[in-house]
Protein backbone atom coordinates (compact mmCIF):
# COMPACT_ATOMS: atom_id res chain seq x y z
CA UNK A 1 0.00 0.00 0.00
CA UNK A 2 1.09 3.59 -0.38
CA UNK A 3 0.28 6.80 1.48
CA UNK A 4 -3.15 8.15 0.62
CA UNK A 5 -3.27 10.80 -2.08
CA UNK A 6 -6.56 12.49 -1.36
CA UNK A 7 -7.49 13.49 -4.90
CA UNK A 8 -6.73 10.09 -6.35
CA UNK A 9 -8.70 8.27 -3.66
CA UNK A 10 -11.66 10.65 -4.09
CA UNK A 11 -11.65 9.77 -7.79
CA UNK A 12 -11.57 6.02 -7.03
CA UNK A 13 -14.46 6.39 -4.57
CA UNK A 14 -16.60 8.11 -7.22
CA UNK A 15 -16.32 5.02 -9.41
CA UNK A 16 -18.41 3.02 -6.93
CA UNK A 17 -21.22 5.55 -6.47
CA UNK A 18 -24.73 4.28 -7.30
CA UNK A 19 -23.55 0.72 -7.89
CA UNK A 20 -24.08 -2.51 -5.96
CA UNK A 21 -20.79 -2.91 -4.12
CA UNK A 22 -19.27 -5.20 -1.48
CA UNK A 23 -17.77 -3.54 1.57
CA UNK A 24 -15.20 -4.82 4.05
CA UNK A 25 -14.97 -2.72 7.20
CA UNK A 26 -12.94 -3.56 10.28
CA UNK A 27 -11.26 -2.02 13.22
CA UNK A 28 -9.15 -3.84 15.78
CA UNK A 29 -6.50 -3.43 18.42
CA UNK A 30 -5.76 -7.13 18.34
CA UNK A 31 -6.51 -10.19 20.42
CA UNK A 32 -3.47 -9.55 22.63
CA UNK A 33 -4.24 -5.96 23.70
CA UNK A 34 -5.23 -6.76 27.26
CA UNK A 35 -2.70 -9.61 27.47
CA UNK A 36 0.25 -7.25 27.01
CA UNK A 37 -1.37 -4.35 28.90
CA UNK A 38 -3.85 -5.13 31.62
CA UNK A 39 -5.29 -1.61 31.42
CA UNK A 40 -6.20 -2.06 27.77
CA UNK A 41 -9.42 -3.44 26.34
CA UNK A 42 -9.78 -5.76 23.38
CA UNK A 43 -12.13 -4.07 20.95
CA UNK A 44 -12.84 -4.69 17.33
CA UNK A 45 -15.61 -4.92 14.75
CA UNK A 46 -15.64 -6.59 11.41
CA UNK A 47 -18.00 -6.99 8.49
CA UNK A 48 -17.03 -8.60 5.21
CA UNK A 49 -18.96 -8.58 1.95
CA UNK A 50 -21.82 -6.40 3.11
CA UNK A 51 -23.66 -5.59 -0.12
CA UNK A 52 -24.60 -1.92 -0.21
CA UNK A 53 -25.20 1.01 -2.51
CA UNK A 54 -24.05 4.52 -1.65
CA UNK A 55 -24.98 7.68 -3.47
CA UNK A 56 -22.22 9.89 -2.18
CA UNK A 57 -18.63 9.27 -1.05
CA UNK A 58 -16.09 11.64 0.42
CA UNK A 59 -12.57 11.50 1.81
CA UNK A 60 -11.56 14.18 4.31
CA UNK A 61 -8.44 14.76 6.38
CA UNK A 62 -4.97 16.18 6.50
CA UNK A 63 -1.43 15.41 7.56
CA UNK A 64 -1.57 11.89 6.17
CA UNK A 65 -4.54 10.70 8.25
CA UNK A 66 -7.92 10.55 6.58
CA UNK A 67 -11.60 9.74 7.10
CA UNK A 68 -13.97 8.32 4.53
CA UNK A 69 -17.78 8.56 4.68
CA UNK A 70 -20.24 6.82 2.39
CA UNK A 71 -23.86 8.06 2.32
CA UNK A 72 -26.48 5.40 1.60
CA UNK A 73 -30.19 5.66 1.01
CA UNK A 74 -30.85 4.64 4.63
CA UNK A 75 -27.71 5.28 6.60
CA UNK A 76 -23.98 5.80 6.62
CA UNK A 77 -20.69 3.95 6.58
CA UNK A 78 -17.53 5.65 7.75
CA UNK A 79 -13.98 4.87 8.80
CA UNK A 80 -11.34 7.05 10.39
CA UNK A 81 -7.61 6.77 10.87
CA UNK A 82 -6.91 5.77 7.26
CA UNK A 83 -3.33 6.28 6.10
CA UNK A 84 -2.67 4.04 3.10
CA UNK A 85 -4.39 2.79 -0.04
CA UNK A 86 -3.97 0.47 -2.97
CA UNK A 87 -5.99 -0.93 -5.84
CA UNK A 88 -6.07 -4.70 -5.37
CA UNK A 89 -6.42 -6.74 -8.58
CA UNK A 90 -7.09 -3.38 -10.31
CA UNK A 91 -10.73 -3.25 -9.20
CA UNK A 92 -10.82 -3.37 -5.41
CA UNK A 93 -10.09 -0.20 -3.45
CA UNK A 94 -8.31 -1.02 -0.18
CA UNK A 95 -7.90 1.70 2.45
CA UNK A 96 -6.18 1.04 5.76
CA UNK A 97 -4.75 2.80 8.78
CA UNK A 98 -1.47 1.46 10.22
CA UNK A 99 0.27 2.28 13.48
CA UNK A 100 3.93 3.28 13.51
CA UNK A 101 4.99 -0.36 13.55
CA UNK A 102 2.96 -1.20 10.50
CA UNK A 103 0.09 -2.92 12.33
CA UNK A 104 -3.32 -2.57 10.80
CA UNK A 105 -5.77 -0.65 13.02
CA UNK A 106 -8.66 0.02 10.64
CA UNK A 107 -9.61 -0.85 7.10
CA UNK A 108 -12.32 0.04 4.61
CA UNK A 109 -12.42 -1.81 1.30
CA UNK A 110 -14.86 -1.49 -1.59
CA UNK A 111 -15.33 -3.77 -4.58
CA UNK A 112 -17.93 -4.52 -7.25
CA UNK A 113 -17.21 -8.24 -6.78
CA UNK A 114 -17.14 -10.08 -3.44
CA UNK A 115 -13.95 -10.33 -1.38
CA UNK A 116 -12.60 -13.85 -0.79
CA UNK A 117 -14.21 -15.52 2.18
CA UNK B 1 9.43 -43.04 22.20
CA UNK B 2 6.63 -41.27 20.36
CA UNK B 3 5.41 -42.78 17.11
CA UNK B 4 3.74 -39.82 15.46
CA UNK B 5 3.12 -36.34 16.86
CA UNK B 6 0.23 -34.16 15.65
CA UNK B 7 0.36 -30.44 16.44
CA UNK B 8 -3.01 -28.64 16.37
CA UNK B 9 -2.90 -24.84 16.51
CA UNK B 10 -5.00 -22.25 14.68
CA UNK B 11 -2.43 -19.88 13.14
CA UNK B 12 0.59 -19.94 10.90
CA UNK B 13 3.38 -19.04 13.40
CA UNK B 14 1.80 -20.70 16.50
CA UNK B 15 3.86 -23.80 15.66
CA UNK B 16 7.10 -21.80 15.51
CA UNK B 17 6.60 -19.60 18.56
CA UNK B 18 4.92 -22.35 20.59
CA UNK B 19 6.56 -25.65 19.82
CA UNK B 20 9.34 -25.39 17.21
CA UNK B 21 12.02 -26.59 19.63
CA UNK B 22 9.97 -29.58 20.73
CA UNK B 23 9.08 -30.41 17.13
CA UNK B 24 12.75 -30.20 16.10
CA UNK B 25 13.71 -32.49 18.99
CA UNK B 26 11.15 -35.07 17.88
CA UNK B 27 12.43 -34.86 14.31
CA UNK B 28 16.03 -35.47 15.37
CA UNK B 29 14.76 -38.62 17.12
CA UNK B 30 13.17 -39.68 13.83
CA UNK B 31 9.60 -39.17 15.08
CA UNK B 32 7.25 -37.93 12.34
CA UNK B 33 5.36 -34.73 13.07
CA UNK B 34 2.29 -33.28 11.34
CA UNK B 35 0.94 -29.77 11.78
CA UNK B 36 -2.82 -29.31 11.49
CA UNK B 37 -3.03 -25.55 11.02
CA UNK B 38 -6.56 -24.22 11.61
CA UNK B 39 -6.55 -20.99 9.61
CA UNK B 40 -4.30 -18.85 7.45
CA UNK B 41 -4.20 -16.02 9.97
CA UNK B 42 -6.25 -13.96 7.51
CA UNK B 43 -7.13 -11.36 10.15
CA UNK B 44 -3.62 -10.70 11.46
CA UNK B 45 -2.75 -7.09 12.26
CA UNK B 46 0.94 -7.44 11.53
CA UNK B 47 1.57 -6.64 7.89
CA UNK B 48 5.37 -6.51 8.12
CA UNK B 49 7.34 -3.47 9.18
CA UNK B 50 7.28 -1.50 6.98
CA UNK B 51 4.04 -3.14 5.79
CA UNK B 52 4.38 -5.27 2.68
CA UNK B 53 1.08 -7.17 3.05
CA UNK B 54 -2.50 -5.95 3.06
CA UNK B 55 -5.76 -7.53 4.23
CA UNK B 56 -6.27 -9.21 0.84
CA UNK B 57 -2.73 -10.42 0.17
CA UNK B 58 -2.01 -11.53 3.75
CA UNK B 59 -3.58 -15.04 3.55
CA UNK B 60 -1.43 -16.14 0.61
CA UNK B 61 1.69 -14.56 2.11
CA UNK B 62 1.11 -16.32 5.44
CA UNK B 63 0.41 -19.60 3.67
CA UNK B 64 3.80 -19.40 1.95
CA UNK B 65 5.49 -18.45 5.24
CA UNK B 66 3.83 -21.45 6.89
CA UNK B 67 5.00 -23.81 4.15
CA UNK B 68 8.56 -22.48 4.57
CA UNK B 69 8.49 -22.87 8.36
CA UNK B 70 7.24 -26.46 8.04
CA UNK B 71 10.11 -27.15 5.63
CA UNK B 72 12.61 -25.79 8.15
CA UNK B 73 11.05 -27.94 10.88
CA UNK B 74 10.81 -30.89 8.49
CA UNK B 75 7.20 -31.65 9.34
CA UNK B 76 4.10 -32.48 7.33
CA UNK B 77 1.49 -29.77 6.97
CA UNK B 78 -2.26 -29.98 6.62
CA UNK B 79 -4.37 -26.82 6.46
CA UNK B 80 -7.83 -27.14 7.97
CA UNK B 81 -9.47 -24.22 6.15
CA UNK B 82 -11.16 -22.33 8.97
CA UNK B 83 -11.13 -18.56 9.04
CA UNK B 84 -9.02 -16.57 11.47
CA UNK B 85 -10.85 -15.15 14.50
CA UNK B 86 -14.03 -17.11 13.80
CA UNK B 87 -13.18 -20.51 15.33
CA UNK B 88 -15.01 -19.82 18.59
CA UNK B 89 -18.20 -19.15 16.63
CA UNK B 90 -18.07 -22.48 14.81
CA UNK B 91 -20.00 -25.43 16.21
CA UNK B 92 -17.60 -26.96 18.77
CA UNK B 93 -18.83 -30.50 18.19
CA UNK B 94 -18.53 -30.17 14.43
CA UNK B 95 -14.91 -29.00 14.70
CA UNK B 96 -14.19 -31.81 17.17
CA UNK B 97 -15.64 -34.40 14.78
CA UNK B 98 -13.57 -32.95 11.94
CA UNK B 99 -10.40 -33.25 14.03
CA UNK B 100 -11.36 -36.71 15.23
CA UNK B 101 -11.74 -37.97 11.65
CA UNK B 102 -8.17 -36.81 10.96
CA UNK B 103 -6.78 -38.26 14.20
CA UNK B 104 -8.56 -41.58 13.58
CA UNK B 105 -6.68 -41.81 10.32
CA UNK B 106 -3.28 -40.60 11.55
CA UNK B 107 -3.31 -42.50 14.86
CA UNK B 108 -0.82 -40.18 16.59
CA UNK B 109 0.75 -41.16 19.88
CA UNK B 110 0.88 -37.51 21.00
CA UNK B 111 -1.22 -34.42 20.26
CA UNK B 112 0.06 -30.93 21.06
CA UNK B 113 -2.51 -28.13 21.27
CA UNK B 114 -3.46 -25.02 23.27
CA UNK B 115 -4.85 -25.22 26.79
CA UNK B 116 -8.50 -24.09 26.53
CA UNK B 117 -9.17 -20.98 28.57
CA UNK B 118 -5.49 -20.20 29.18
CA UNK B 119 -4.15 -19.52 25.70
CA UNK B 120 -5.14 -15.83 25.30
CA UNK B 121 -6.40 -15.75 21.71
CA UNK B 122 -10.03 -16.90 21.24
CA UNK B 123 -8.96 -19.12 18.32
CA UNK B 124 -6.32 -20.81 20.53
CA UNK B 125 -8.88 -21.51 23.23
CA UNK B 126 -11.55 -22.71 20.80
CA UNK B 127 -9.35 -25.01 18.73
CA UNK B 128 -7.64 -26.36 21.86
CA UNK B 129 -11.05 -27.20 23.32
CA UNK B 130 -12.14 -28.87 20.08
CA UNK B 131 -8.91 -30.89 19.90
CA UNK B 132 -9.35 -32.14 23.46
CA UNK B 133 -12.99 -32.93 22.74
CA UNK B 134 -11.89 -34.87 19.63
CA UNK B 135 -9.54 -37.03 21.71
CA UNK B 136 -12.24 -37.53 24.35
CA UNK B 137 -14.52 -38.89 21.65
CA UNK B 138 -11.98 -41.62 20.90
CA UNK B 139 -12.08 -44.96 22.70
CA UNK B 140 -9.96 -44.65 25.87
CA UNK B 141 -7.56 -47.35 24.66
CA UNK B 142 -6.90 -45.52 21.40
CA UNK B 143 -6.41 -42.02 22.74
CA UNK B 144 -3.10 -40.28 22.17
CA UNK B 145 -1.45 -38.38 25.01
CA UNK B 146 -2.34 -34.67 24.86
CA UNK B 147 0.04 -31.86 25.76
CA UNK B 148 -1.77 -28.56 26.26
CA UNK B 149 0.06 -25.23 26.14
CA UNK B 150 -0.96 -22.27 28.30
CA UNK B 151 0.45 -18.76 28.30
CA UNK B 152 -2.17 -16.39 29.70
CA UNK B 153 -0.82 -14.04 32.36
CA UNK B 154 -2.41 -16.04 35.18
CA UNK B 155 -1.81 -19.59 33.94
CA UNK B 156 0.64 -20.76 36.59
CA UNK B 157 -1.46 -19.47 39.50
CA UNK B 158 -4.48 -21.22 38.03
CA UNK B 159 -2.94 -24.47 36.79
CA UNK B 160 0.27 -24.91 38.74
CA UNK B 161 3.66 -25.66 37.21
CA UNK B 162 3.49 -27.45 33.82
CA UNK B 163 4.66 -31.06 34.04
CA UNK B 164 6.44 -30.96 30.66
CA UNK B 165 9.32 -28.47 30.65
CA UNK B 166 11.33 -28.93 27.50
CA UNK B 167 14.73 -27.29 27.50
CA UNK B 168 15.02 -26.53 23.81
CA UNK B 169 18.32 -24.63 23.88
CA UNK B 170 19.88 -27.27 21.59
CA UNK B 171 17.28 -26.36 18.95
CA UNK B 172 17.07 -22.61 19.49
CA UNK B 173 18.69 -21.79 16.14
CA UNK B 174 16.18 -23.95 14.32
CA UNK B 175 13.35 -22.36 16.29
CA UNK B 176 14.49 -18.87 15.40
CA UNK B 177 14.90 -19.86 11.76
CA UNK B 178 11.30 -21.17 11.77
CA UNK B 179 9.99 -18.02 13.47
CA UNK B 180 11.69 -15.78 10.95
CA UNK B 181 10.08 -17.69 8.07
CA UNK B 182 7.00 -15.77 9.25
CA UNK B 183 8.42 -12.58 7.90
CA UNK B 184 5.13 -10.66 8.08
CA UNK B 185 4.57 -11.56 11.74
CA UNK B 186 7.86 -12.17 13.55
CA UNK B 187 8.90 -8.58 14.20
CA UNK B 188 5.49 -7.47 15.39
CA UNK B 189 4.98 -10.44 17.71
CA UNK B 190 8.40 -10.34 19.34
CA UNK B 191 8.33 -6.60 19.91
CA UNK B 192 4.81 -6.75 21.33
CA UNK B 193 5.98 -9.35 23.85
CA UNK B 194 8.89 -7.11 24.72
CA UNK B 195 6.63 -4.03 24.72
CA UNK B 196 9.00 -2.05 22.53
CA UNK B 197 8.91 -0.85 18.98
CA UNK B 198 10.42 -3.47 16.74
CA UNK B 199 12.80 -1.21 14.92
CA UNK B 200 14.52 -0.48 18.22
CA UNK B 201 15.58 -3.97 19.29
CA UNK B 202 17.70 -6.81 18.02
CA UNK B 203 14.84 -9.19 17.20
CA UNK B 204 16.93 -12.36 17.08
CA UNK B 205 18.63 -11.67 20.37
CA UNK B 206 15.26 -10.90 21.93
CA UNK B 207 13.74 -14.11 20.53
CA UNK B 208 16.62 -16.11 22.01
CA UNK B 209 16.06 -14.51 25.39
CA UNK B 210 12.31 -15.20 25.40
CA UNK B 211 12.37 -18.75 24.19
CA UNK B 212 14.71 -21.22 25.85
CA UNK B 213 11.91 -23.44 27.09
CA UNK B 214 8.63 -24.88 25.86
CA UNK B 215 6.11 -25.94 28.47
CA UNK B 216 3.01 -28.13 28.33
CA UNK B 217 0.48 -29.74 30.62
CA UNK B 218 -0.33 -33.39 30.09
CA UNK B 219 -4.12 -33.48 29.82
CA UNK B 220 -5.86 -35.65 32.39
CA UNK B 221 -8.84 -37.37 30.76
CA UNK B 222 -9.88 -39.06 33.97
CA UNK B 223 -10.77 -35.99 36.00
ZN1 LIG C 1 -2.01 -17.89 17.33
XYZ file of C-alpha atoms and ligand atoms in Angstrom:
341
model
C 0.000 0.000 0.000
C 1.094 3.594 -0.381
C 0.282 6.805 1.481
C -3.152 8.150 0.619
C -3.266 10.801 -2.079
C -6.565 12.487 -1.358
C -7.489 13.489 -4.900
C -6.730 10.091 -6.352
C -8.702 8.270 -3.657
C -11.663 10.647 -4.088
C -11.645 9.770 -7.785
C -11.570 6.024 -7.026
C -14.457 6.393 -4.569
C -16.604 8.115 -7.216
C -16.320 5.021 -9.407
C -18.409 3.021 -6.929
C -21.221 5.545 -6.473
C -24.733 4.278 -7.301
C -23.547 0.718 -7.893
C -24.078 -2.510 -5.958
C -20.788 -2.912 -4.117
C -19.274 -5.201 -1.482
C -17.769 -3.542 1.572
C -15.203 -4.824 4.050
C -14.968 -2.715 7.201
C -12.940 -3.562 10.277
C -11.256 -2.025 13.220
C -9.149 -3.837 15.779
C -6.501 -3.433 18.422
C -5.756 -7.132 18.341
C -6.506 -10.191 20.424
C -3.470 -9.549 22.630
C -4.239 -5.963 23.698
C -5.231 -6.763 27.259
C -2.698 -9.608 27.472
C 0.254 -7.248 27.010
C -1.369 -4.351 28.896
C -3.854 -5.126 31.623
C -5.289 -1.613 31.420
C -6.202 -2.062 27.771
C -9.422 -3.437 26.340
C -9.782 -5.757 23.385
C -12.134 -4.067 20.953
C -12.844 -4.692 17.326
C -15.606 -4.921 14.755
C -15.644 -6.594 11.408
C -18.005 -6.986 8.485
C -17.033 -8.603 5.206
C -18.962 -8.584 1.954
C -21.824 -6.400 3.105
C -23.664 -5.590 -0.116
C -24.601 -1.924 -0.212
C -25.197 1.008 -2.510
C -24.046 4.520 -1.651
C -24.984 7.683 -3.468
C -22.221 9.887 -2.175
C -18.627 9.273 -1.055
C -16.095 11.640 0.416
C -12.575 11.502 1.805
C -11.559 14.177 4.314
C -8.440 14.758 6.379
C -4.971 16.182 6.503
C -1.432 15.413 7.560
C -1.575 11.887 6.165
C -4.544 10.695 8.249
C -7.923 10.546 6.578
C -11.604 9.743 7.097
C -13.974 8.321 4.526
C -17.784 8.563 4.685
C -20.242 6.816 2.391
C -23.855 8.058 2.321
C -26.482 5.403 1.602
C -30.191 5.664 1.007
C -30.849 4.637 4.627
C -27.709 5.284 6.605
C -23.983 5.804 6.624
C -20.692 3.949 6.578
C -17.526 5.654 7.748
C -13.979 4.867 8.798
C -11.342 7.053 10.386
C -7.607 6.774 10.873
C -6.908 5.772 7.260
C -3.328 6.282 6.103
C -2.666 4.039 3.096
C -4.392 2.793 -0.041
C -3.972 0.475 -2.969
C -5.992 -0.929 -5.842
C -6.072 -4.704 -5.366
C -6.419 -6.738 -8.579
C -7.092 -3.383 -10.314
C -10.730 -3.251 -9.202
C -10.816 -3.373 -5.406
C -10.085 -0.205 -3.450
C -8.306 -1.015 -0.180
C -7.899 1.701 2.445
C -6.182 1.037 5.764
C -4.746 2.795 8.777
C -1.473 1.464 10.221
C 0.271 2.276 13.483
C 3.933 3.277 13.506
C 4.995 -0.360 13.550
C 2.960 -1.202 10.500
C 0.091 -2.923 12.334
C -3.324 -2.573 10.799
C -5.767 -0.646 13.020
C -8.655 0.020 10.645
C -9.608 -0.845 7.097
C -12.316 0.041 4.609
C -12.421 -1.810 1.303
C -14.858 -1.488 -1.588
C -15.332 -3.766 -4.584
C -17.925 -4.519 -7.247
C -17.208 -8.237 -6.779
C -17.138 -10.082 -3.438
C -13.953 -10.333 -1.379
C -12.602 -13.848 -0.792
C -14.210 -15.523 2.177
C 9.431 -43.037 22.198
C 6.630 -41.272 20.364
C 5.406 -42.781 17.113
C 3.741 -39.821 15.457
C 3.123 -36.336 16.856
C 0.234 -34.161 15.651
C 0.361 -30.439 16.439
C -3.009 -28.642 16.366
C -2.897 -24.835 16.510
C -5.000 -22.250 14.683
C -2.432 -19.884 13.143
C 0.593 -19.939 10.901
C 3.380 -19.039 13.403
C 1.803 -20.700 16.497
C 3.862 -23.800 15.662
C 7.098 -21.801 15.506
C 6.601 -19.600 18.559
C 4.917 -22.345 20.589
C 6.560 -25.652 19.821
C 9.336 -25.394 17.205
C 12.020 -26.595 19.632
C 9.966 -29.578 20.733
C 9.077 -30.411 17.130
C 12.747 -30.203 16.103
C 13.709 -32.493 18.991
C 11.150 -35.074 17.884
C 12.427 -34.858 14.313
C 16.035 -35.469 15.374
C 14.763 -38.619 17.119
C 13.169 -39.675 13.825
C 9.597 -39.173 15.077
C 7.247 -37.931 12.339
C 5.355 -34.734 13.073
C 2.291 -33.285 11.344
C 0.944 -29.772 11.781
C -2.820 -29.305 11.486
C -3.034 -25.551 11.025
C -6.559 -24.222 11.607
C -6.555 -20.990 9.606
C -4.303 -18.847 7.446
C -4.205 -16.022 9.973
C -6.250 -13.963 7.512
C -7.125 -11.359 10.150
C -3.624 -10.703 11.461
C -2.754 -7.091 12.259
C 0.940 -7.435 11.530
C 1.575 -6.638 7.886
C 5.369 -6.512 8.117
C 7.344 -3.472 9.181
C 7.279 -1.502 6.977
C 4.039 -3.142 5.790
C 4.379 -5.271 2.676
C 1.084 -7.170 3.047
C -2.499 -5.947 3.057
C -5.761 -7.527 4.228
C -6.274 -9.211 0.840
C -2.726 -10.418 0.167
C -2.006 -11.527 3.752
C -3.577 -15.035 3.551
C -1.431 -16.139 0.611
C 1.692 -14.562 2.112
C 1.107 -16.321 5.439
C 0.409 -19.596 3.665
C 3.803 -19.404 1.949
C 5.487 -18.453 5.241
C 3.830 -21.452 6.888
C 4.999 -23.811 4.155
C 8.564 -22.483 4.566
C 8.495 -22.875 8.355
C 7.243 -26.456 8.039
C 10.106 -27.152 5.629
C 12.606 -25.786 8.155
C 11.051 -27.937 10.878
C 10.810 -30.887 8.492
C 7.197 -31.654 9.342
C 4.104 -32.479 7.334
C 1.488 -29.773 6.970
C -2.259 -29.980 6.619
C -4.366 -26.816 6.464
C -7.829 -27.142 7.972
C -9.468 -24.222 6.151
C -11.158 -22.334 8.974
C -11.129 -18.565 9.045
C -9.021 -16.568 11.472
C -10.852 -15.150 14.502
C -14.028 -17.112 13.802
C -13.180 -20.510 15.333
C -15.012 -19.819 18.586
C -18.205 -19.145 16.627
C -18.067 -22.479 14.806
C -20.003 -25.432 16.209
C -17.601 -26.960 18.766
C -18.829 -30.503 18.190
C -18.526 -30.174 14.428
C -14.905 -29.002 14.695
C -14.187 -31.806 17.169
C -15.638 -34.396 14.780
C -13.567 -32.950 11.940
C -10.396 -33.247 14.034
C -11.357 -36.706 15.231
C -11.736 -37.966 11.653
C -8.170 -36.811 10.958
C -6.779 -38.258 14.201
C -8.564 -41.584 13.576
C -6.679 -41.807 10.315
C -3.280 -40.601 11.554
C -3.309 -42.501 14.862
C -0.818 -40.182 16.589
C 0.747 -41.160 19.883
C 0.879 -37.509 21.002
C -1.224 -34.424 20.263
C 0.056 -30.928 21.055
C -2.514 -28.126 21.271
C -3.460 -25.018 23.266
C -4.846 -25.224 26.789
C -8.496 -24.086 26.526
C -9.171 -20.978 28.568
C -5.487 -20.198 29.178
C -4.152 -19.520 25.699
C -5.139 -15.833 25.300
C -6.396 -15.755 21.708
C -10.032 -16.895 21.244
C -8.958 -19.121 18.325
C -6.324 -20.811 20.527
C -8.881 -21.510 23.233
C -11.548 -22.707 20.796
C -9.348 -25.012 18.731
C -7.635 -26.364 21.864
C -11.051 -27.198 23.324
C -12.144 -28.867 20.081
C -8.905 -30.888 19.901
C -9.347 -32.141 23.459
C -12.992 -32.926 22.736
C -11.890 -34.868 19.633
C -9.540 -37.028 21.711
C -12.242 -37.531 24.352
C -14.524 -38.887 21.649
C -11.985 -41.625 20.896
C -12.080 -44.961 22.697
C -9.964 -44.648 25.872
C -7.557 -47.353 24.662
C -6.902 -45.520 21.401
C -6.415 -42.017 22.738
C -3.102 -40.275 22.171
C -1.451 -38.381 25.005
C -2.345 -34.674 24.862
C 0.045 -31.865 25.763
C -1.767 -28.560 26.259
C 0.058 -25.229 26.145
C -0.963 -22.266 28.302
C 0.454 -18.756 28.295
C -2.169 -16.387 29.702
C -0.818 -14.037 32.359
C -2.412 -16.043 35.178
C -1.814 -19.588 33.941
C 0.643 -20.756 36.594
C -1.459 -19.470 39.498
C -4.483 -21.220 38.031
C -2.945 -24.471 36.789
C 0.273 -24.912 38.742
C 3.656 -25.655 37.209
C 3.488 -27.451 33.824
C 4.657 -31.064 34.039
C 6.435 -30.962 30.664
C 9.322 -28.468 30.654
C 11.335 -28.929 27.498
C 14.730 -27.289 27.501
C 15.024 -26.531 23.808
C 18.325 -24.627 23.881
C 19.885 -27.274 21.593
C 17.276 -26.361 18.953
C 17.066 -22.610 19.488
C 18.693 -21.791 16.136
C 16.178 -23.951 14.324
C 13.349 -22.361 16.292
C 14.485 -18.868 15.397
C 14.896 -19.863 11.759
C 11.301 -21.167 11.773
C 9.991 -18.021 13.474
C 11.689 -15.784 10.945
C 10.077 -17.692 8.067
C 7.003 -15.772 9.246
C 8.418 -12.576 7.897
C 5.125 -10.657 8.081
C 4.567 -11.564 11.743
C 7.860 -12.174 13.551
C 8.905 -8.585 14.197
C 5.494 -7.469 15.393
C 4.975 -10.439 17.705
C 8.399 -10.342 19.337
C 8.328 -6.600 19.908
C 4.806 -6.748 21.334
C 5.978 -9.352 23.846
C 8.892 -7.110 24.716
C 6.634 -4.031 24.724
C 9.003 -2.053 22.527
C 8.910 -0.845 18.976
C 10.418 -3.472 16.745
C 12.805 -1.206 14.917
C 14.523 -0.485 18.221
C 15.581 -3.972 19.295
C 17.699 -6.814 18.015
C 14.843 -9.191 17.203
C 16.925 -12.356 17.080
C 18.634 -11.668 20.374
C 15.260 -10.897 21.927
C 13.744 -14.107 20.529
C 16.622 -16.111 22.005
C 16.061 -14.515 25.393
C 12.306 -15.196 25.405
C 12.369 -18.754 24.189
C 14.713 -21.216 25.854
C 11.910 -23.436 27.094
C 8.632 -24.883 25.862
C 6.107 -25.937 28.466
C 3.014 -28.132 28.326
C 0.477 -29.743 30.625
C -0.331 -33.393 30.091
C -4.120 -33.482 29.824
C -5.856 -35.649 32.393
C -8.837 -37.367 30.756
C -9.876 -39.062 33.974
C -10.766 -35.991 36.003
Zn -2.014 -17.891 17.327
